[in-house]
Structures are given as structure tokens and as C-alpha cells.
Amino acid sequence: MAYISNLESISDRISLGIEEKSMLRAITQANDCSKSAHMDETAIRKKYPKNWKIKGIRNSKRLFKKLKAKGLIRIVKTRPIEWGLTSLGHRIAMELDFC
């Protein structure tokens, strides 16, 4: 198992776009977990209020598919979570298991 801090080195080993790299960096900084990461849009949104949309769900799915294809992620699960009384309606959390 790789620790989540190793995500930066993963982004150097595979070809990622600028948006994907910045999102990966945001996820690394927003999570303190070691073996499995809980990617939560709210945590990223709080940490990066101005540009949280680039690091949002749509790009993260594309990024994690790329990581899974390279064999760097074993399990990718998505599940809807209640957002609360906001206009956005819902959010998605991804649970990852890094190889």
C-alpha cells in the first residue's frame, strides 16, 4: 500500500494534464488518511474556495480512471452523499485503495 503523500510522485510518473495535477495536489493536501483516501469535494472546496470546480467530481472521475488503468489504484467506489440544504443537491465521495 502506498501512502497518500505518494500521490505527488504518481503524478510525475504518469502523464497528467495541468488541471489533473492540481486536483491531485488538492486531494493530497485535503486528506490526512494513510492507506485509503476519502476524496470529498467539500474538503477541497473549503481548502480552495476560488477554483474548487476544476478539482471537482467530473475531472476526478477521469483522473481516477487514468490511475486505475495504470494499475496505481485497486478499488474505486463512488457513492452519493446528501449535500444538505444547498443548491448543489448532492456530492459524490470516492473511496480509493492505492497500490
Short mmCIF file of C-alpha atoms in Angstrom, two decimals:
data_model
loop_
_atom_site.label_atom_id
_atom_site.label_comp_id
_atom_site.label_asym_id
_atom_site.label_seq_id
_atom_site.Cartn_x
_atom_site.Cartn_y
_atom_site.Cartn_z
CA MET A 1 0.00 0.00 0.00
CA ALA A 2 1.21 3.46 -0.86
CA TYR A 3 0.59 6.39 1.39
CA ILE A 4 -1.46 9.29 0.09
CA SER A 5 1.60 11.55 0.20
CA ASN A 6 2.96 9.42 -2.66
CA LEU A 7 0.30 10.83 -4.98
CA GLU A 8 2.68 13.61 -6.00
CA SER A 9 5.25 11.08 -7.21
CA ILE A 10 2.47 9.18 -9.00
CA SER A 11 1.57 12.32 -10.95
CA ASP A 12 5.20 12.64 -12.05
CA ARG A 13 5.33 9.03 -13.26
CA ILE A 14 2.26 9.20 -15.48
CA SER A 15 1.27 11.89 -17.91
CA LEU A 16 -1.38 14.09 -16.36
CA GLY A 17 -2.76 17.42 -17.53
CA ILE A 18 -2.29 20.64 -15.56
CA GLU A 19 -5.85 20.53 -14.17
CA GLU A 20 -5.47 16.89 -13.14
CA LYS A 21 -2.15 17.57 -11.42
CA SER A 22 -3.59 20.49 -9.46
CA MET A 23 -6.59 18.38 -8.46
CA LEU A 24 -4.32 15.54 -7.37
CA ARG A 25 -2.34 18.03 -5.28
CA ALA A 26 -5.56 19.32 -3.71
CA ILE A 27 -6.71 15.81 -2.84
CA THR A 28 -3.30 15.05 -1.32
CA GLN A 29 -3.49 18.14 0.86
CA ALA A 30 -7.17 17.75 1.74
CA ASN A 31 -6.77 14.20 3.04
CA ASP A 32 -4.78 13.02 6.04
CA CYS A 33 -5.56 9.32 5.59
CA SER A 34 -2.68 6.94 5.06
CA LYS A 35 -3.86 3.72 3.42
CA SER A 36 -7.13 4.76 1.83
CA ALA A 37 -8.18 8.20 0.73
CA HIS A 38 -11.63 9.62 1.12
CA MET A 39 -11.92 12.18 -1.65
CA ASP A 40 -14.53 14.65 -0.53
CA GLU A 41 -15.45 17.61 -2.71
CA THR A 42 -16.38 19.66 0.37
CA ALA A 43 -12.88 19.35 1.83
CA ILE A 44 -11.35 20.52 -1.44
CA ARG A 45 -13.92 23.28 -1.78
CA LYS A 46 -13.11 24.61 1.70
CA LYS A 47 -9.37 24.48 1.08
CA TYR A 48 -9.55 26.00 -2.41
CA PRO A 49 -12.68 28.19 -2.45
CA LYS A 50 -11.79 30.11 -5.64
CA ASN A 51 -11.06 27.25 -8.02
CA TRP A 52 -12.70 24.19 -6.49
CA LYS A 53 -14.67 23.48 -9.67
CA ILE A 54 -11.58 22.41 -11.64
CA LYS A 55 -10.90 19.87 -8.92
CA GLY A 56 -14.49 18.69 -8.85
CA ILE A 57 -16.17 15.38 -9.47
CA ARG A 58 -16.14 15.32 -13.28
CA ASN A 59 -12.38 15.70 -13.52
CA SER A 60 -11.71 13.40 -10.59
CA LYS A 61 -13.55 10.52 -12.25
CA ARG A 62 -11.42 10.97 -15.39
CA LEU A 63 -8.25 11.18 -13.30
CA PHE A 64 -9.03 8.10 -11.23
CA LYS A 65 -9.90 6.10 -14.35
CA LYS A 66 -6.45 7.01 -15.68
CA LEU A 67 -4.79 5.97 -12.40
CA LYS A 68 -6.77 2.72 -12.35
CA ALA A 69 -5.77 1.96 -15.95
CA LYS A 70 -2.11 2.40 -14.99
CA GLY A 71 -2.59 -0.07 -12.12
CA LEU A 72 -1.99 2.50 -9.38
CA ILE A 73 -5.43 2.18 -7.82
CA ARG A 74 -7.03 -1.12 -6.88
CA ILE A 75 -10.53 -0.12 -5.83
CA VAL A 76 -12.54 2.87 -6.90
CA LYS A 77 -16.01 3.19 -5.40
CA THR A 78 -18.32 6.13 -5.83
CA ARG A 79 -21.34 6.80 -3.70
CA PRO A 80 -23.74 9.73 -3.45
CA ILE A 81 -23.85 11.69 -0.21
CA GLU A 82 -26.54 14.11 0.91
CA TRP A 83 -25.32 17.66 0.42
CA GLY A 84 -27.75 19.31 2.83
CA LEU A 85 -29.72 22.46 2.13
CA THR A 86 -27.52 23.78 -0.67
CA SER A 87 -28.42 24.40 -4.28
CA LEU A 88 -25.91 21.82 -5.49
CA GLY A 89 -28.17 18.96 -4.42
CA HIS A 90 -25.65 16.19 -3.81
CA ARG A 91 -21.99 15.31 -3.89
CA ILE A 92 -20.05 12.16 -4.58
CA ALA A 93 -17.32 10.66 -2.43
CA MET A 94 -14.72 8.34 -3.87
CA GLU A 95 -13.03 5.73 -1.77
CA LEU A 96 -9.68 4.73 -3.17
CA ASP A 97 -7.23 2.00 -2.36
CA PHE A 98 -3.73 2.84 -3.61
CA CYS A 99 -1.48 0.01 -4.79
#
